[in-house]
mmCIF file of C-alpha atoms in Angstrom:
data_model
loop_
_atom_site.group_PDB
_atom_site.id
_atom_site.type_symbol
_atom_site.label_atom_id
_atom_site.label_comp_id
_atom_site.label_asym_id
_atom_site.label_seq_id
_atom_site.Cartn_x
_atom_site.Cartn_y
_atom_site.Cartn_z
ATOM 1 C CA UNK A 1 0.000 0.000 0.000
ATOM 2 C CA UNK A 2 1.042 3.622 -0.481
ATOM 3 C CA UNK A 3 -0.227 6.809 1.146
ATOM 4 C CA UNK A 4 -0.202 9.939 -1.009
ATOM 5 C CA UNK A 5 -0.360 12.610 1.685
ATOM 6 C CA UNK A 6 -0.701 15.474 -0.788
ATOM 7 C CA UNK A 7 -3.640 13.975 -2.622
ATOM 8 C CA UNK A 8 -5.131 12.384 0.491
ATOM 9 C CA UNK A 9 -5.364 8.966 -1.163
ATOM 10 C CA UNK A 10 -4.331 5.429 -0.210
ATOM 11 C CA UNK A 11 -3.320 3.047 -2.974
ATOM 12 C CA UNK A 12 -3.611 -0.649 -2.188
ATOM 13 C CA UNK A 13 -2.366 -3.656 -4.142
ATOM 14 C CA UNK A 14 -4.682 -6.540 -3.220
ATOM 15 C CA UNK A 15 -3.373 -9.889 -2.081
ATOM 16 C CA UNK A 16 -3.985 -12.907 -4.316
ATOM 17 C CA UNK A 17 -7.647 -13.876 -4.144
ATOM 18 C CA UNK A 18 -8.806 -10.654 -2.457
ATOM 19 C CA UNK A 19 -11.931 -8.971 -3.784
ATOM 20 C CA UNK A 20 -11.671 -5.208 -3.299
ATOM 21 C CA UNK A 21 -15.432 -4.942 -3.417
ATOM 22 C CA UNK A 22 -15.715 -7.066 -0.281
ATOM 23 C CA UNK A 23 -12.875 -5.572 1.757
ATOM 24 C CA UNK A 24 -13.490 -3.509 4.871
ATOM 25 C CA UNK A 25 -10.706 -0.929 5.176
ATOM 26 C CA UNK A 26 -9.915 0.807 8.478
ATOM 27 C CA UNK A 27 -7.475 3.719 8.648
ATOM 28 C CA UNK A 28 -6.846 4.505 12.341
ATOM 29 C CA UNK A 29 -6.169 8.031 13.531
ATOM 30 C CA UNK A 30 -5.875 7.525 17.323
ATOM 31 C CA UNK A 31 -3.123 6.013 19.467
ATOM 32 C CA UNK A 32 -5.540 5.060 22.284
ATOM 33 C CA UNK A 33 -8.979 3.523 22.115
ATOM 34 C CA UNK A 34 -9.405 3.630 25.898
ATOM 35 C CA UNK A 35 -7.499 5.836 28.338
ATOM 36 C CA UNK A 36 -7.867 5.782 32.121
ATOM 37 C CA UNK A 37 -5.779 8.581 33.544
ATOM 38 C CA UNK A 38 -5.544 10.355 36.885
ATOM 39 C CA UNK A 39 -2.835 12.387 38.582
ATOM 40 C CA UNK A 40 -0.500 11.648 41.453
ATOM 41 C CA UNK A 41 -2.616 13.871 43.695
ATOM 42 C CA UNK A 42 -5.958 12.590 42.372
ATOM 43 C CA UNK A 43 -5.632 9.082 40.906
ATOM 44 C CA UNK A 44 -8.462 7.529 38.925
ATOM 45 C CA UNK A 45 -10.100 5.015 41.293
ATOM 46 C CA UNK A 46 -12.428 2.005 41.445
ATOM 47 C CA UNK A 47 -12.929 1.346 37.736
ATOM 48 C CA UNK A 48 -13.604 -2.037 36.093
ATOM 49 C CA UNK A 49 -13.583 -2.647 32.332
ATOM 50 C CA UNK A 50 -14.648 -6.134 31.245
ATOM 51 C CA UNK A 51 -15.341 -8.074 28.058
ATOM 52 C CA UNK A 52 -14.671 -5.372 25.449
ATOM 53 C CA UNK A 53 -12.735 -5.659 22.168
ATOM 54 C CA UNK A 54 -10.372 -3.011 20.814
ATOM 55 C CA UNK A 55 -8.784 -2.791 17.369
ATOM 56 C CA UNK A 56 -7.003 -0.386 15.020
ATOM 57 C CA UNK A 57 -4.662 2.266 16.435
ATOM 58 C CA UNK A 58 -1.824 4.261 14.938
ATOM 59 C CA UNK A 59 1.631 5.378 16.113
ATOM 60 C CA UNK A 60 3.790 8.434 15.375
ATOM 61 C CA UNK A 61 6.690 8.074 12.960
ATOM 62 C CA UNK A 62 9.429 8.086 15.603
ATOM 63 C CA UNK A 63 12.136 5.600 16.579
ATOM 64 C CA UNK A 64 10.690 2.708 18.521
ATOM 65 C CA UNK A 65 13.295 2.810 21.313
ATOM 66 C CA UNK A 66 14.117 -0.076 23.624
ATOM 67 C CA UNK A 67 11.258 -2.617 23.811
ATOM 68 C CA UNK A 68 9.112 -0.237 21.724
ATOM 69 C CA UNK A 69 8.648 2.076 24.714
ATOM 70 C CA UNK A 70 8.199 5.067 22.380
ATOM 71 C CA UNK A 71 4.690 3.919 21.563
ATOM 72 C CA UNK A 72 1.459 4.135 23.483
ATOM 73 C CA UNK A 73 -1.033 1.367 24.120
ATOM 74 C CA UNK A 74 -4.448 0.854 22.594
ATOM 75 C CA UNK A 75 -5.502 0.782 26.246
ATOM 76 C CA UNK A 76 -3.590 3.266 28.408
ATOM 77 C CA UNK A 77 -3.733 3.260 32.217
ATOM 78 C CA UNK A 78 -1.779 5.718 34.361
ATOM 79 C CA UNK A 79 -1.977 7.105 37.887
ATOM 80 C CA UNK A 80 -4.758 4.825 39.111
ATOM 81 C CA UNK A 81 -5.898 2.882 42.164
ATOM 82 C CA UNK A 82 -8.051 -0.263 42.184
ATOM 83 C CA UNK A 83 -8.585 -0.555 38.427
ATOM 84 C CA UNK A 84 -9.431 -3.928 36.828
ATOM 85 C CA UNK A 85 -9.150 -4.861 33.141
ATOM 86 C CA UNK A 86 -10.733 -8.269 32.592
ATOM 87 C CA UNK A 87 -11.425 -10.325 29.501
ATOM 88 C CA UNK A 88 -10.421 -7.649 27.005
ATOM 89 C CA UNK A 89 -9.509 -8.588 23.425
ATOM 90 C CA UNK A 90 -6.984 -6.327 21.705
ATOM 91 C CA UNK A 91 -5.735 -7.009 18.181
ATOM 92 C CA UNK A 92 -4.427 -5.363 15.028
ATOM 93 C CA UNK A 93 -2.986 -2.299 16.735
ATOM 94 C CA UNK A 94 0.096 -0.426 15.551
ATOM 95 C CA UNK A 95 1.657 0.247 18.962
ATOM 96 C CA UNK A 96 1.435 -1.713 22.215
ATOM 97 C CA UNK A 97 -1.675 -3.535 23.401
ATOM 98 C CA UNK A 98 -2.003 -2.393 27.032
ATOM 99 C CA UNK A 99 0.325 0.205 28.490
ATOM 100 C CA UNK A 100 0.064 0.775 32.216
ATOM 101 C CA UNK A 101 3.321 2.604 32.774
ATOM 102 C CA UNK A 102 4.243 6.229 33.323
ATOM 103 C CA UNK A 103 7.735 6.289 31.917
ATOM 104 C CA UNK A 104 9.586 4.088 34.386
ATOM 105 C CA UNK A 105 7.517 5.185 37.381
ATOM 106 C CA UNK A 106 5.082 3.129 39.439
ATOM 107 C CA UNK A 107 1.907 5.041 38.668
ATOM 108 C CA UNK A 108 -0.702 2.342 39.296
ATOM 109 C CA UNK A 109 -1.667 0.750 42.616
ATOM 110 C CA UNK A 110 -3.694 -2.492 42.893
ATOM 111 C CA UNK A 111 -4.105 -2.710 39.120
ATOM 112 C CA UNK A 112 -5.447 -6.085 37.928
ATOM 113 C CA UNK A 113 -5.171 -7.267 34.310
ATOM 114 C CA UNK A 114 -6.876 -10.647 34.107
ATOM 115 C CA UNK A 115 -7.805 -12.983 31.277
ATOM 116 C CA UNK A 116 -7.104 -10.555 28.463
ATOM 117 C CA UNK A 117 -6.041 -11.508 24.933
ATOM 118 C CA UNK A 118 -3.513 -9.316 23.089
ATOM 119 C CA UNK A 119 -2.540 -10.385 19.577
ATOM 120 C CA UNK A 120 -1.213 -8.969 16.315
ATOM 121 C CA UNK A 121 0.431 -5.812 17.651
ATOM 122 C CA UNK A 122 2.954 -3.617 15.898
ATOM 123 C CA UNK A 123 4.850 -3.157 19.178
ATOM 124 C CA UNK A 124 4.503 -5.080 22.433
ATOM 125 C CA UNK A 125 1.723 -6.786 24.349
ATOM 126 C CA UNK A 126 1.108 -5.816 27.994
ATOM 127 C CA UNK A 127 3.348 -3.236 29.705
ATOM 128 C CA UNK A 128 2.781 -2.806 33.441
ATOM 129 C CA UNK A 129 4.606 -0.964 36.188
ATOM 130 C CA UNK A 130 2.459 -1.440 39.256
ATOM 131 C CA UNK A 131 2.363 -1.503 43.020
ATOM 132 C CA UNK A 132 0.547 -4.401 44.717
ATOM 133 C CA UNK A 133 -0.852 -5.348 41.307
ATOM 134 C CA UNK A 134 -1.569 -8.545 39.361
ATOM 135 C CA UNK A 135 -1.201 -9.576 35.714
ATOM 136 C CA UNK A 136 -2.542 -13.104 35.326
ATOM 137 C CA UNK A 137 -4.233 -15.603 32.981
ATOM 138 C CA UNK A 138 -3.640 -13.435 29.907
ATOM 139 C CA UNK A 139 -2.773 -14.622 26.404
ATOM 140 C CA UNK A 140 -0.228 -12.602 24.391
ATOM 141 C CA UNK A 141 0.786 -13.709 20.901
ATOM 142 C CA UNK A 142 2.173 -12.420 17.614
ATOM 143 C CA UNK A 143 3.601 -9.137 18.878
ATOM 144 C CA UNK A 144 6.351 -6.978 17.372
ATOM 145 C CA UNK A 145 4.934 -7.261 13.849
ATOM 146 C CA UNK A 146 6.094 -3.752 12.879
ATOM 147 C CA UNK A 147 8.602 -2.942 15.628
ATOM 148 C CA UNK A 148 10.465 -6.115 16.642
ATOM 149 C CA UNK A 149 11.919 -4.727 19.876
ATOM 150 C CA UNK A 150 8.451 -5.034 21.422
ATOM 151 C CA UNK A 151 8.084 -7.728 24.111
ATOM 152 C CA UNK A 152 5.146 -9.865 25.169
ATOM 153 C CA UNK A 153 4.911 -8.640 28.764
ATOM 154 C CA UNK A 154 7.044 -5.839 30.184
ATOM 155 C CA UNK A 155 6.909 -6.083 33.966
ATOM 156 C CA UNK A 156 7.981 -3.771 36.741
ATOM 157 C CA UNK A 157 7.001 -2.136 39.980
ATOM 158 C CA UNK A 158 6.781 -3.256 43.581
ATOM 159 C CA UNK A 159 4.999 -6.257 45.147
ATOM 160 C CA UNK A 160 3.348 -7.220 41.867
ATOM 161 C CA UNK A 161 2.590 -10.704 40.483
ATOM 162 C CA UNK A 162 2.941 -11.788 36.851
ATOM 163 C CA UNK A 163 1.656 -15.351 36.765
ATOM 164 C CA UNK A 164 -0.094 -17.977 34.657
ATOM 165 C CA UNK A 165 0.137 -16.010 31.425
ATOM 166 C CA UNK A 166 0.568 -17.653 28.010
ATOM 167 C CA UNK A 167 2.969 -16.036 25.546
ATOM 168 C CA UNK A 168 3.818 -17.131 21.992
ATOM 169 C CA UNK A 169 5.481 -15.830 18.844
ATOM 170 C CA UNK A 170 7.391 -12.813 20.137
ATOM 171 C CA UNK A 171 10.047 -11.137 18.003
ATOM 172 C CA UNK A 172 12.126 -10.256 21.087
ATOM 173 C CA UNK A 173 11.952 -11.447 24.695
ATOM 174 C CA UNK A 174 8.656 -12.934 25.797
ATOM 175 C CA UNK A 175 8.857 -11.234 29.218
ATOM 176 C CA UNK A 176 11.198 -8.434 30.207
ATOM 177 C CA UNK A 177 11.567 -6.143 33.198
ATOM 178 C CA UNK A 178 12.623 -5.714 36.777
ATOM 179 C CA UNK A 179 11.546 -4.218 40.069
ATOM 180 C CA UNK A 180 11.252 -5.009 43.756
ATOM 181 C CA UNK A 181 9.466 -7.957 45.374
ATOM 182 C CA UNK A 182 8.006 -9.173 42.073
ATOM 183 C CA UNK A 183 6.512 -12.620 41.572
ATOM 184 C CA UNK A 184 6.959 -14.156 38.109
ATOM 185 C CA UNK A 185 5.659 -17.732 38.033
ATOM 186 C CA UNK A 186 3.722 -20.310 36.056
ATOM 187 C CA UNK A 187 3.925 -18.523 32.711
ATOM 188 C CA UNK A 188 3.905 -20.635 29.511
ATOM 189 C CA UNK A 189 6.263 -19.343 26.815
ATOM 190 C CA UNK A 190 6.794 -20.673 23.281
ATOM 191 C CA UNK A 191 8.574 -19.407 20.153
ATOM 192 C CA UNK A 192 10.295 -16.269 21.425
ATOM 193 C CA UNK A 193 13.116 -14.094 19.991
ATOM 194 C CA UNK A 194 12.164 -14.936 16.409
ATOM 195 C CA UNK A 195 13.859 -11.767 15.062
ATOM 196 C CA UNK A 196 16.190 -10.161 17.623
ATOM 197 C CA UNK A 197 18.894 -11.602 19.872
ATOM 198 C CA UNK A 198 20.459 -10.560 23.213
ATOM 199 C CA UNK A 199 17.324 -11.401 25.156
ATOM 200 C CA UNK A 200 15.650 -14.388 26.793
ATOM 201 C CA UNK A 201 12.324 -16.043 27.437
ATOM 202 C CA UNK A 202 12.303 -14.073 30.702
ATOM 203 C CA UNK A 203 14.817 -11.219 30.624
ATOM 204 C CA UNK A 204 15.020 -9.809 34.153
ATOM 205 C CA UNK A 205 17.133 -7.124 35.777
ATOM 206 C CA UNK A 206 17.304 -5.639 39.261
ATOM 207 C CA UNK A 207 16.390 -2.119 40.315
#
């Protein structure tokens, strides 16, 4: 495909067997579909989002940075307390699936991301820096399709558990991060580092 910015037209060469008359074309213009955002003084509190599906986001034309941290998430969570994301399905997004980080700061307390499915992302899957939080029973697959430094789950924070997640087909490390008093256990990982090296299934550092 080719975007002619001056004429405002997109030219598309169909794949073999595709019928242009039956195609549904989506051109995203937003980096977030859902954003839950508070401040350090007034965090967003007591919110639960369950069973929704999110697709089609864009990213700015900037360098991806380490683990695709330059890009936002289709779902963005920052400066919150007692927020739950459960059973969400996120796919075909240009950046990261879920981003619950504020730079490298712990901006979310008692955040729970449970049973979500994140697939076909341009960047990474689930990025969380939490305090007393939980990321569990999620499925993350086929990430890093546009920016291969993206990872399946980026973990960090304090007293937070990352357990019983299933990760497959990651272009870089399946899980990557570090923090204090973290629990990383019972995760199932297959087919990782399919493009980049100098990583691991679980690539962990101290802080």
